[in-house]
Amino acid sequence: MDPFVAGIVSLFVIISLVVLGVRVAYAAGITGLFGLVLLIGSRKARDGGVLDWIDAGWSAGAGLAGTLAHSEVSHYSLSVLPMFILIGFLAYYAGLTQGAFRCARAWLGWLPGGLAVATVFATAGFAAVSGASTATAAVFSRVAIPEMLKYGYDPRLAAGVVAAGGTLASLIPPSAILVIYAIIVEESVGSLLLAGFIPGAVSAIVYAAIIVIRCKISPDLGRPVAGLNWGERINSLPGMMPIVGVIAIILGGIYTGWMTPTETGAVGAFIVFCMALARRLATGQGMTRTDFRDAMMETSKLTVMIFTIIWSILIFVRFLGFTGLTTAFADWIVHLDVAPVVVVILILCVYIVLGMFMDGIGMLLLTLPVVHPAVLALGYDPIWFGIIVVKMVEIGLVTPPIGLNCFVVNGVRPDIPLEQVFKGIWPFVVADIITVAVLIAFPGIVLYLPHLMLANVAG
């Protein structure tokens, strides 16, 4: 069996399985396992048939796949994932969202489409303690959409801004998907997390600008909130302090080098828990014992799901490494007679298409083993490319037919039809494309904080 041909065939097999509805973890694991078995077996039983190859290669192939669960998934860097996931669930059950939204409303409600603008920055703030896009969309579907509809906002704008705002959790630390990218490509988790902060803020600003421009042109989409005063603004600030505190701990700990990303996650989770406990003791509101148990259970379930996907994809990645397909693809990309930026744009277009049919984690795990070496061969920074790719994952979270965040918003607010939710996200997709163009043109926006961190550590 020719290894290169086997690699090409395996890509078609796994894509076909995913299109047919097989979960990416199972599709990748099964394809990778049988690929390893057949490849090893074909070398041991050169003159035999497929059944002979399976018989000859099963022990070694299955053994190799089995050892990956410990040798790769037990890395210390992966321990950051459950910590960041726990922060998100604790923040959700602690009710930190209401204070963030009230503060954003008080300070930004005077703008055209002010409540939608407030929703963008409130979701950005909550994203900095949640790290989960769907959780952010679900929470603000309950908090922000009723307020916007109460003030007569267009339901498409109200639903669209919540779905799009939720995607900011993929970019703003503590982002689980940035951690997964760092692990796949073996880059610094701390550098990736810091790199996502400024692009996340830029994304929020571009979203807000799109809203203001649209509502200025068509005031009926969303009008300013009247009657806001400075007293209300000042009084709203304490509601944002818990989120600001967690952001400062996560970014400050990583930037100064005082704590590893895992340690910042653990400290952040403990502080959010203490905030929730203090609120419960002081007001009788917030996280109950049942909520805490649910937060721990949901964290465990999501962590197991992510680790299962990682293990399965690693089996497939190990098989691809044996085929030599990734090296051949990188060599082919380097020798293309086009500008490197054209290659990057074509790769991003592929991500847009894949994002319509696959979840973000599966998409990264499936494509990066092939794409990442090629991008490095073109001379691009892997940290910069990681942020660009995650922006494409954000677009996939809101584009049909999958558009997971849109389904979440519709699930929480069934009174807003799914078609209306999808109609509401397109201006934000345009905003994301604008942001990606800016980040491609000015890579320093992405690399500024990571370079500062390296200089600080070196100094």
PDB file of C-alpha atoms in Angstrom, residues 79-318:
ATOM      1  CA  SER A  79      -4.833  20.663  32.321  1.00  0.00           C
ATOM      2  CA  VAL A  80      -5.674  24.298  31.604  1.00  0.00           C
ATOM      3  CA  LEU A  81      -8.834  23.245  29.747  1.00  0.00           C
ATOM      4  CA  PRO A  82     -10.954  22.043  32.693  1.00  0.00           C
ATOM      5  CA  MET A  83      -9.876  25.104  34.705  1.00  0.00           C
ATOM      6  CA  PHE A  84     -11.041  27.575  32.063  1.00  0.00           C
ATOM      7  CA  ILE A  85     -14.236  25.606  31.442  1.00  0.00           C
ATOM      8  CA  LEU A  86     -14.973  25.647  35.183  1.00  0.00           C
ATOM      9  CA  ILE A  87     -14.528  29.436  35.299  1.00  0.00           C
ATOM     10  CA  GLY A  88     -17.215  29.779  32.637  1.00  0.00           C
ATOM     11  CA  PHE A  89     -19.775  27.575  34.365  1.00  0.00           C
ATOM     12  CA  LEU A  90     -19.138  29.157  37.779  1.00  0.00           C
ATOM     13  CA  ALA A  91     -19.519  32.641  36.277  1.00  0.00           C
ATOM     14  CA  TYR A  92     -22.777  31.572  34.647  1.00  0.00           C
ATOM     15  CA  TYR A  93     -24.263  30.159  37.842  1.00  0.00           C
ATOM     16  CA  ALA A  94     -22.903  33.075  39.888  1.00  0.00           C
ATOM     17  CA  GLY A  95     -24.977  35.495  37.790  1.00  0.00           C
ATOM     18  CA  LEU A  96     -22.118  37.793  36.746  1.00  0.00           C
ATOM     19  CA  THR A  97     -23.839  38.627  33.454  1.00  0.00           C
ATOM     20  CA  GLN A  98     -26.574  40.888  34.802  1.00  0.00           C
ATOM     21  CA  GLY A  99     -24.118  43.343  36.346  1.00  0.00           C
ATOM     22  CA  ALA A 100     -22.017  43.458  33.185  1.00  0.00           C
ATOM     23  CA  PHE A 101     -25.048  44.167  31.001  1.00  0.00           C
ATOM     24  CA  ARG A 102     -26.408  46.874  33.335  1.00  0.00           C
ATOM     25  CA  CYS A 103     -23.034  48.611  33.317  1.00  0.00           C
ATOM     26  CA  ALA A 104     -22.685  48.440  29.530  1.00  0.00           C
ATOM     27  CA  ARG A 105     -26.282  49.664  29.123  1.00  0.00           C
ATOM     28  CA  ALA A 106     -25.703  52.643  31.416  1.00  0.00           C
ATOM     29  CA  TRP A 107     -22.549  53.769  29.626  1.00  0.00           C
ATOM     30  CA  LEU A 108     -23.391  52.928  26.001  1.00  0.00           C
ATOM     31  CA  GLY A 109     -27.192  53.047  25.814  1.00  0.00           C
ATOM     32  CA  TRP A 110     -27.192  56.624  24.482  1.00  0.00           C
ATOM     33  CA  LEU A 111     -25.689  55.514  21.147  1.00  0.00           C
ATOM     34  CA  PRO A 112     -27.839  54.618  18.118  1.00  0.00           C
ATOM     35  CA  GLY A 113     -28.630  50.957  18.714  1.00  0.00           C
ATOM     36  CA  GLY A 114     -27.240  51.492  22.210  1.00  0.00           C
ATOM     37  CA  LEU A 115     -28.656  48.337  23.770  1.00  0.00           C
ATOM     38  CA  ALA A 116     -27.176  46.227  20.965  1.00  0.00           C
ATOM     39  CA  VAL A 117     -23.814  47.981  21.412  1.00  0.00           C
ATOM     40  CA  ALA A 118     -24.061  47.355  25.156  1.00  0.00           C
ATOM     41  CA  THR A 119     -24.755  43.692  24.435  1.00  0.00           C
ATOM     42  CA  VAL A 120     -21.580  43.443  22.339  1.00  0.00           C
ATOM     43  CA  PHE A 121     -19.344  44.774  25.099  1.00  0.00           C
ATOM     44  CA  ALA A 122     -21.181  42.882  27.839  1.00  0.00           C
ATOM     45  CA  THR A 123     -20.707  39.622  25.916  1.00  0.00           C
ATOM     46  CA  ALA A 124     -17.035  40.533  25.424  1.00  0.00           C
ATOM     47  CA  GLY A 125     -16.700  41.035  29.175  1.00  0.00           C
ATOM     48  CA  PHE A 126     -18.446  37.781  30.004  1.00  0.00           C
ATOM     49  CA  ALA A 127     -16.382  36.006  27.326  1.00  0.00           C
ATOM     50  CA  ALA A 128     -13.313  36.940  29.361  1.00  0.00           C
ATOM     51  CA  VAL A 129     -14.535  34.738  32.216  1.00  0.00           C
ATOM     52  CA  SER A 130     -16.462  32.075  30.316  1.00  0.00           C
ATOM     53  CA  GLY A 131     -14.340  30.933  27.367  1.00  0.00           C
ATOM     54  CA  ALA A 132     -17.418  29.265  25.836  1.00  0.00           C
ATOM     55  CA  SER A 133     -19.290  30.762  22.888  1.00  0.00           C
ATOM     56  CA  THR A 134     -22.507  28.801  23.236  1.00  0.00           C
ATOM     57  CA  ALA A 135     -22.750  29.514  26.971  1.00  0.00           C
ATOM     58  CA  THR A 136     -22.295  33.239  26.320  1.00  0.00           C
ATOM     59  CA  ALA A 137     -24.987  33.204  23.628  1.00  0.00           C
ATOM     60  CA  ALA A 138     -27.381  31.277  25.872  1.00  0.00           C
ATOM     61  CA  VAL A 139     -26.900  33.602  28.847  1.00  0.00           C
ATOM     62  CA  PHE A 140     -27.390  36.827  26.898  1.00  0.00           C
ATOM     63  CA  SER A 141     -30.380  35.418  25.058  1.00  0.00           C
ATOM     64  CA  ARG A 142     -32.029  35.512  28.490  1.00  0.00           C
ATOM     65  CA  VAL A 143     -30.510  38.785  29.703  1.00  0.00           C
ATOM     66  CA  ALA A 144     -30.206  41.094  26.682  1.00  0.00           C
ATOM     67  CA  ILE A 145     -32.819  40.041  24.117  1.00  0.00           C
ATOM     68  CA  PRO A 146     -35.846  40.745  26.382  1.00  0.00           C
ATOM     69  CA  GLU A 147     -34.454  44.222  27.113  1.00  0.00           C
ATOM     70  CA  MET A 148     -33.899  44.992  23.423  1.00  0.00           C
ATOM     71  CA  LEU A 149     -37.352  43.751  22.413  1.00  0.00           C
ATOM     72  CA  LYS A 150     -38.867  45.809  25.236  1.00  0.00           C
ATOM     73  CA  TYR A 151     -37.388  48.946  23.643  1.00  0.00           C
ATOM     74  CA  GLY A 152     -38.713  48.005  20.200  1.00  0.00           C
ATOM     75  CA  TYR A 153     -35.510  46.702  18.634  1.00  0.00           C
ATOM     76  CA  ASP A 154     -35.749  44.669  15.443  1.00  0.00           C
ATOM     77  CA  PRO A 155     -35.774  40.984  16.516  1.00  0.00           C
ATOM     78  CA  ARG A 156     -33.228  40.164  13.807  1.00  0.00           C
ATOM     79  CA  LEU A 157     -30.772  42.677  15.254  1.00  0.00           C
ATOM     80  CA  ALA A 158     -31.444  41.530  18.826  1.00  0.00           C
ATOM     81  CA  ALA A 159     -30.897  37.851  18.012  1.00  0.00           C
ATOM     82  CA  GLY A 160     -28.016  38.487  15.618  1.00  0.00           C
ATOM     83  CA  VAL A 161     -25.987  40.582  18.045  1.00  0.00           C
ATOM     84  CA  VAL A 162     -26.296  37.951  20.791  1.00  0.00           C
ATOM     85  CA  ALA A 163     -25.292  35.111  18.441  1.00  0.00           C
ATOM     86  CA  ALA A 164     -22.350  37.109  17.082  1.00  0.00           C
ATOM     87  CA  GLY A 165     -21.336  38.495  20.472  1.00  0.00           C
ATOM     88  CA  GLY A 166     -21.155  34.970  21.827  1.00  0.00           C
ATOM     89  CA  THR A 167     -18.428  34.123  19.317  1.00  0.00           C
ATOM     90  CA  LEU A 168     -16.066  36.563  21.052  1.00  0.00           C
ATOM     91  CA  ALA A 169     -15.521  33.880  23.699  1.00  0.00           C
ATOM     92  CA  SER A 170     -13.560  31.916  21.080  1.00  0.00           C
ATOM     93  CA  LEU A 171     -10.965  34.686  20.882  1.00  0.00           C
ATOM     94  CA  ILE A 172     -10.869  36.509  24.208  1.00  0.00           C
ATOM     95  CA  PRO A 173      -8.967  34.630  26.942  1.00  0.00           C
ATOM     96  CA  PRO A 174      -9.674  32.278  28.625  1.00  0.00           C
ATOM     97  CA  SER A 175     -10.547  30.687  25.287  1.00  0.00           C
ATOM     98  CA  ALA A 176     -10.637  26.898  25.272  1.00  0.00           C
ATOM     99  CA  ILE A 177     -10.271  26.755  21.507  1.00  0.00           C
ATOM    100  CA  LEU A 178      -7.066  28.846  21.607  1.00  0.00           C
ATOM    101  CA  VAL A 179      -5.680  26.382  24.147  1.00  0.00           C
ATOM    102  CA  ILE A 180      -6.541  23.501  21.824  1.00  0.00           C
ATOM    103  CA  TYR A 181      -4.828  25.275  18.901  1.00  0.00           C
ATOM    104  CA  ALA A 182      -1.708  25.805  21.029  1.00  0.00           C
ATOM    105  CA  ILE A 183      -1.627  22.132  21.984  1.00  0.00           C
ATOM    106  CA  ILE A 184      -2.108  20.876  18.414  1.00  0.00           C
ATOM    107  CA  VAL A 185       0.677  23.025  16.946  1.00  0.00           C
ATOM    108  CA  GLU A 186       2.856  22.833  20.092  1.00  0.00           C
ATOM    109  CA  GLU A 187       2.991  26.583  20.696  1.00  0.00           C
ATOM    110  CA  SER A 188       2.930  28.525  23.956  1.00  0.00           C
ATOM    111  CA  VAL A 189      -0.546  28.515  25.527  1.00  0.00           C
ATOM    112  CA  GLY A 190       0.212  31.796  27.286  1.00  0.00           C
ATOM    113  CA  SER A 191       1.274  33.505  24.053  1.00  0.00           C
ATOM    114  CA  LEU A 192      -1.893  32.357  22.254  1.00  0.00           C
ATOM    115  CA  LEU A 193      -4.144  33.568  25.062  1.00  0.00           C
ATOM    116  CA  LEU A 194      -2.475  36.978  25.204  1.00  0.00           C
ATOM    117  CA  ALA A 195      -2.553  37.249  21.406  1.00  0.00           C
ATOM    118  CA  GLY A 196      -6.336  36.859  21.392  1.00  0.00           C
ATOM    119  CA  PHE A 197      -7.081  39.805  23.681  1.00  0.00           C
ATOM    120  CA  ILE A 198      -6.492  42.781  21.355  1.00  0.00           C
ATOM    121  CA  PRO A 199      -8.085  41.108  18.271  1.00  0.00           C
ATOM    122  CA  GLY A 200     -11.058  40.251  20.496  1.00  0.00           C
ATOM    123  CA  ALA A 201     -11.371  43.896  21.508  1.00  0.00           C
ATOM    124  CA  VAL A 202     -11.012  44.970  17.866  1.00  0.00           C
ATOM    125  CA  SER A 203     -13.769  42.527  16.880  1.00  0.00           C
ATOM    126  CA  ALA A 204     -16.089  44.003  19.517  1.00  0.00           C
ATOM    127  CA  ILE A 205     -15.345  47.545  18.327  1.00  0.00           C
ATOM    128  CA  VAL A 206     -16.042  46.612  14.693  1.00  0.00           C
ATOM    129  CA  TYR A 207     -19.315  44.933  15.731  1.00  0.00           C
ATOM    130  CA  ALA A 208     -20.312  48.074  17.631  1.00  0.00           C
ATOM    131  CA  ALA A 209     -19.407  50.314  14.687  1.00  0.00           C
ATOM    132  CA  ILE A 210     -21.534  48.210  12.329  1.00  0.00           C
ATOM    133  CA  ILE A 211     -24.491  48.490  14.726  1.00  0.00           C
ATOM    134  CA  VAL A 212     -24.163  52.261  15.134  1.00  0.00           C
ATOM    135  CA  ILE A 213     -23.895  52.822  11.379  1.00  0.00           C
ATOM    136  CA  ARG A 214     -26.897  50.608  10.618  1.00  0.00           C
ATOM    137  CA  CYS A 215     -29.043  52.194  13.340  1.00  0.00           C
ATOM    138  CA  LYS A 216     -28.007  55.678  12.244  1.00  0.00           C
ATOM    139  CA  ILE A 217     -29.162  54.884   8.710  1.00  0.00           C
ATOM    140  CA  SER A 218     -32.292  52.988   9.843  1.00  0.00           C
ATOM    141  CA  PRO A 219     -33.294  54.281  13.309  1.00  0.00           C
ATOM    142  CA  ASP A 220     -36.164  51.798  13.583  1.00  0.00           C
ATOM    143  CA  LEU A 221     -33.632  48.968  13.968  1.00  0.00           C
ATOM    144  CA  GLY A 222     -32.729  50.191  17.445  1.00  0.00           C
ATOM    145  CA  ARG A 223     -33.082  53.568  19.097  1.00  0.00           C
ATOM    146  CA  PRO A 224     -30.979  55.090  21.900  1.00  0.00           C
ATOM    147  CA  VAL A 225     -32.049  54.634  25.505  1.00  0.00           C
ATOM    148  CA  ALA A 226     -33.351  57.914  26.898  1.00  0.00           C
ATOM    149  CA  GLY A 227     -32.965  59.203  30.450  1.00  0.00           C
ATOM    150  CA  LEU A 228     -29.535  57.817  31.321  1.00  0.00           C
ATOM    151  CA  ASN A 229     -27.659  59.924  33.893  1.00  0.00           C
ATOM    152  CA  TRP A 230     -24.220  59.982  35.472  1.00  0.00           C
ATOM    153  CA  GLY A 231     -25.501  58.724  38.794  1.00  0.00           C
ATOM    154  CA  GLU A 232     -26.812  55.576  37.143  1.00  0.00           C
ATOM    155  CA  ARG A 233     -23.528  55.126  35.308  1.00  0.00           C
ATOM    156  CA  ILE A 234     -21.411  55.430  38.438  1.00  0.00           C
ATOM    157  CA  ASN A 235     -23.695  53.102  40.385  1.00  0.00           C
ATOM    158  CA  SER A 236     -23.430  50.466  37.633  1.00  0.00           C
ATOM    159  CA  LEU A 237     -19.634  50.169  37.842  1.00  0.00           C
ATOM    160  CA  PRO A 238     -19.503  47.680  40.758  1.00  0.00           C
ATOM    161  CA  GLY A 239     -21.427  45.212  38.588  1.00  0.00           C
ATOM    162  CA  MET A 240     -18.482  45.050  36.184  1.00  0.00           C
ATOM    163  CA  MET A 241     -15.788  44.749  38.865  1.00  0.00           C
ATOM    164  CA  PRO A 242     -15.914  40.931  39.266  1.00  0.00           C
ATOM    165  CA  ILE A 243     -15.314  40.422  35.553  1.00  0.00           C
ATOM    166  CA  VAL A 244     -12.574  43.074  35.460  1.00  0.00           C
ATOM    167  CA  GLY A 245     -10.896  41.377  38.419  1.00  0.00           C
ATOM    168  CA  VAL A 246     -10.861  37.963  36.760  1.00  0.00           C
ATOM    169  CA  ILE A 247      -9.551  39.465  33.496  1.00  0.00           C
ATOM    170  CA  ALA A 248      -6.745  41.210  35.390  1.00  0.00           C
ATOM    171  CA  ILE A 249      -5.760  37.984  37.153  1.00  0.00           C
ATOM    172  CA  ILE A 250      -5.737  35.869  33.982  1.00  0.00           C
ATOM    173  CA  LEU A 251      -3.930  38.348  31.740  1.00  0.00           C
ATOM    174  CA  GLY A 252      -1.698  39.724  34.490  1.00  0.00           C
ATOM    175  CA  GLY A 253      -0.636  36.295  35.701  1.00  0.00           C
ATOM    176  CA  ILE A 254       0.259  35.122  32.197  1.00  0.00           C
ATOM    177  CA  TYR A 255       1.858  38.411  31.086  1.00  0.00           C
ATOM    178  CA  THR A 256       4.129  38.753  34.105  1.00  0.00           C
ATOM    179  CA  GLY A 257       5.057  35.087  34.104  1.00  0.00           C
ATOM    180  CA  TRP A 258       4.074  34.741  37.765  1.00  0.00           C
ATOM    181  CA  MET A 259       1.651  31.944  36.950  1.00  0.00           C
ATOM    182  CA  THR A 260       1.292  29.338  34.233  1.00  0.00           C
ATOM    183  CA  PRO A 261      -1.986  29.340  32.251  1.00  0.00           C
ATOM    184  CA  THR A 262      -3.158  26.347  34.302  1.00  0.00           C
ATOM    185  CA  GLU A 263      -2.416  28.177  37.550  1.00  0.00           C
ATOM    186  CA  THR A 264      -4.209  31.317  36.372  1.00  0.00           C
ATOM    187  CA  GLY A 265      -7.196  29.152  35.455  1.00  0.00           C
ATOM    188  CA  ALA A 266      -7.249  27.538  38.893  1.00  0.00           C
ATOM    189  CA  VAL A 267      -6.895  30.876  40.694  1.00  0.00           C
ATOM    190  CA  GLY A 268      -9.543  32.441  38.449  1.00  0.00           C
ATOM    191  CA  ALA A 269     -11.991  29.609  39.146  1.00  0.00           C
ATOM    192  CA  PHE A 270     -11.390  29.916  42.900  1.00  0.00           C
ATOM    193  CA  ILE A 271     -11.953  33.682  42.838  1.00  0.00           C
ATOM    194  CA  VAL A 272     -15.176  33.372  40.829  1.00  0.00           C
ATOM    195  CA  PHE A 273     -16.345  30.741  43.318  1.00  0.00           C
ATOM    196  CA  CYS A 274     -15.557  33.090  46.225  1.00  0.00           C
ATOM    197  CA  MET A 275     -17.454  35.912  44.483  1.00  0.00           C
ATOM    198  CA  ALA A 276     -20.466  33.667  43.999  1.00  0.00           C
ATOM    199  CA  LEU A 277     -20.313  32.487  47.611  1.00  0.00           C
ATOM    200  CA  ALA A 278     -20.016  36.050  48.941  1.00  0.00           C
ATOM    201  CA  ARG A 279     -22.988  37.160  46.841  1.00  0.00           C
ATOM    202  CA  ARG A 280     -25.013  34.226  48.115  1.00  0.00           C
ATOM    203  CA  LEU A 281     -24.210  34.994  51.752  1.00  0.00           C
ATOM    204  CA  ALA A 282     -24.798  38.741  51.365  1.00  0.00           C
ATOM    205  CA  THR A 283     -27.981  38.769  49.283  1.00  0.00           C
ATOM    206  CA  GLY A 284     -29.320  35.224  49.278  1.00  0.00           C
ATOM    207  CA  GLN A 285     -29.099  35.274  45.483  1.00  0.00           C
ATOM    208  CA  GLY A 286     -26.702  33.607  43.089  1.00  0.00           C
ATOM    209  CA  MET A 287     -25.153  30.157  43.076  1.00  0.00           C
ATOM    210  CA  THR A 288     -26.817  27.477  45.198  1.00  0.00           C
ATOM    211  CA  ARG A 289     -25.359  24.143  46.272  1.00  0.00           C
ATOM    212  CA  THR A 290     -27.231  22.515  43.384  1.00  0.00           C
ATOM    213  CA  ASP A 291     -25.819  25.094  40.966  1.00  0.00           C
ATOM    214  CA  PHE A 292     -22.285  24.348  42.173  1.00  0.00           C
ATOM    215  CA  ARG A 293     -22.826  20.625  41.686  1.00  0.00           C
ATOM    216  CA  ASP A 294     -24.213  21.270  38.202  1.00  0.00           C
ATOM    217  CA  ALA A 295     -21.213  23.473  37.359  1.00  0.00           C
ATOM    218  CA  MET A 296     -18.817  20.691  38.343  1.00  0.00           C
ATOM    219  CA  MET A 297     -20.811  18.075  36.421  1.00  0.00           C
ATOM    220  CA  GLU A 298     -21.069  20.208  33.275  1.00  0.00           C
ATOM    221  CA  THR A 299     -17.349  20.958  33.452  1.00  0.00           C
ATOM    222  CA  SER A 300     -16.592  17.241  33.718  1.00  0.00           C
ATOM    223  CA  LYS A 301     -18.862  16.340  30.805  1.00  0.00           C
ATOM    224  CA  LEU A 302     -17.457  19.016  28.499  1.00  0.00           C
ATOM    225  CA  THR A 303     -13.871  18.185  29.454  1.00  0.00           C
ATOM    226  CA  VAL A 304     -14.386  14.488  28.720  1.00  0.00           C
ATOM    227  CA  MET A 305     -15.995  15.342  25.375  1.00  0.00           C
ATOM    228  CA  ILE A 306     -13.093  17.598  24.344  1.00  0.00           C
ATOM    229  CA  PHE A 307     -10.450  15.089  25.468  1.00  0.00           C
ATOM    230  CA  THR A 308     -12.219  12.323  23.542  1.00  0.00           C
ATOM    231  CA  ILE A 309     -12.147  14.432  20.381  1.00  0.00           C
ATOM    232  CA  ILE A 310      -8.470  15.268  20.913  1.00  0.00           C
ATOM    233  CA  TRP A 311      -7.532  11.607  21.414  1.00  0.00           C
ATOM    234  CA  SER A 312      -9.427  10.522  18.309  1.00  0.00           C
ATOM    235  CA  ILE A 313      -7.934  13.238  16.135  1.00  0.00           C
ATOM    236  CA  LEU A 314      -4.432  12.473  17.424  1.00  0.00           C
ATOM    237  CA  ILE A 315      -4.843   8.899  16.174  1.00  0.00           C
ATOM    238  CA  PHE A 316      -5.674  10.269  12.741  1.00  0.00           C
ATOM    239  CA  VAL A 317      -2.815  12.781  12.914  1.00  0.00           C
ATOM    240  CA  ARG A 318      -0.320  10.032  13.776  1.00  0.00           C
TER     241      ARG A 318
END
